[in-house]
Short mmCIF file of C-alpha atoms in Angstrom, two decimals:
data_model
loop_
_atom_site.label_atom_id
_atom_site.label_comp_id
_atom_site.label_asym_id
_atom_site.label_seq_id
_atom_site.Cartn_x
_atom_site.Cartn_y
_atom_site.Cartn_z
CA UNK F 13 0.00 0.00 0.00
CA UNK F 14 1.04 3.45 -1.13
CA UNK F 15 1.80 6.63 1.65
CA UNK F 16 -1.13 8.36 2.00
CA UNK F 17 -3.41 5.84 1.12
CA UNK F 18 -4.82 5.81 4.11
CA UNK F 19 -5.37 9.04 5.17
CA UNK F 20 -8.74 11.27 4.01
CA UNK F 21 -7.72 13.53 1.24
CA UNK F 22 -9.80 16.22 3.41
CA UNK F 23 -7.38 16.30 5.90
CA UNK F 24 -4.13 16.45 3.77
CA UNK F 25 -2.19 19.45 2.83
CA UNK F 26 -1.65 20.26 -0.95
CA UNK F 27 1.89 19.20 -0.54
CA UNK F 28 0.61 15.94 0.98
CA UNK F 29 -1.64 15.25 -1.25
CA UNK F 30 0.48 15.49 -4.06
CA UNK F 31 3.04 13.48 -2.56
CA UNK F 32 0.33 10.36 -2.21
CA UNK F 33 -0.72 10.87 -6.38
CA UNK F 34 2.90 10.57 -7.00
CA UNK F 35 3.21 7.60 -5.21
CA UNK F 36 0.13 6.33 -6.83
CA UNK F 37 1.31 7.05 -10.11
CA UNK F 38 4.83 5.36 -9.28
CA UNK F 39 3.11 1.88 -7.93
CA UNK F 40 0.87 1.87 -11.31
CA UNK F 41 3.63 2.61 -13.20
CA UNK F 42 5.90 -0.23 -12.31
CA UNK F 43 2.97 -3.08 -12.82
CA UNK F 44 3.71 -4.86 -9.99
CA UNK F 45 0.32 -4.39 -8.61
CA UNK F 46 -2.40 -6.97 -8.77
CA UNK F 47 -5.24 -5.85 -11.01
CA UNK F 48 -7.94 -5.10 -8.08
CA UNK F 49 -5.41 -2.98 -5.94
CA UNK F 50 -4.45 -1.30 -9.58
CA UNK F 51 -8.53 -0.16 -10.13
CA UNK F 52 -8.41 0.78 -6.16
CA UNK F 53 -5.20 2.88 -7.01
CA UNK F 54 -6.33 4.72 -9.69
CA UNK F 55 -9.76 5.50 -8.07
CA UNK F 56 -7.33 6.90 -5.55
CA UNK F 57 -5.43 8.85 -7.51
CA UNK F 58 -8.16 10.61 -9.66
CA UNK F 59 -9.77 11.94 -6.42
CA UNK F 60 -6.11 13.12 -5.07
CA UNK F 61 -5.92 14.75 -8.76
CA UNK F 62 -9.24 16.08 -8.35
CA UNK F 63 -8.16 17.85 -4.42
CA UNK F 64 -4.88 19.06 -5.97
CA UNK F 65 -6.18 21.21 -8.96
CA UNK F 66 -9.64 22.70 -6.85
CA UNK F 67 -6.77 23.72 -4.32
CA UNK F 68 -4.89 25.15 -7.22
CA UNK F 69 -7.70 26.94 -8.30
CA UNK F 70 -8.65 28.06 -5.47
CA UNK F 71 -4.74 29.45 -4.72
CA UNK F 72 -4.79 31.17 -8.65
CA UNK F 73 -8.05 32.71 -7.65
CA UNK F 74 -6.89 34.19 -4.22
CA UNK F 75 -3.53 35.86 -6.37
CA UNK F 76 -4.41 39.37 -7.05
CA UNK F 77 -2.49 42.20 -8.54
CA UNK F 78 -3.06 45.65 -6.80
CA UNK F 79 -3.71 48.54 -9.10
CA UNK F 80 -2.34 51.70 -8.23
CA UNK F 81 -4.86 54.63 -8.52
CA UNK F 82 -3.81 58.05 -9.76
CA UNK F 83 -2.18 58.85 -5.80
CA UNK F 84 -0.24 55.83 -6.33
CA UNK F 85 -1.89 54.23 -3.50
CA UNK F 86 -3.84 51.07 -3.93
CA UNK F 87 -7.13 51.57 -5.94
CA UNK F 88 -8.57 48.11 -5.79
CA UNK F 89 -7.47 44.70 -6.82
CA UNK F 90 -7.65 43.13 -10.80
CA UNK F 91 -7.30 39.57 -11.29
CA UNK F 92 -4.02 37.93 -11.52
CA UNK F 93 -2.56 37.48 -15.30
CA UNK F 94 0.25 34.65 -15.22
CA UNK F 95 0.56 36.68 -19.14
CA UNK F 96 1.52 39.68 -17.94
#
């Protein structure tokens, strides 16, 4: 059994929870699992994919630029652009 496997994906940190869809990834990979654990796995690993990207998007979403009014203090906040 894989590190992390155990543990709800609710209660891991990003960093955690990346770690454990690595692993998954890694024990699939190498095709030394038995086919049942392999399903089990991957049902595993979609769900810790799943937790990883909504906390992503949730992190991209909370990144704001501050726009500077004509004062040069801050006006408000625009959206982050990873573009610009």
């Amino acid at each position: 059994m894989t590190e992390g496997q155990d543990k709800p994906i609710t209660d891991m940190s990003f960093e955690e929870a990346l770690r454990a869809l690595e692993n998954v990834v890694r024990s699939l990979e190498s095709g030394d699992v038995p086919l049942d654990e392999s399903i089990a796995l991957y049902e595993r690993g979609e769900e810790l994919r799943k937790a990883c990207q909504a906390r992503l998007d949730a992190a991209q979403a909370k990144i704001e630029k501050i726009v500077a009014g004509a004062d040069g203090a801050p006006a408000g906040t625009a959206p982050f652009d990873a573009d610009s």
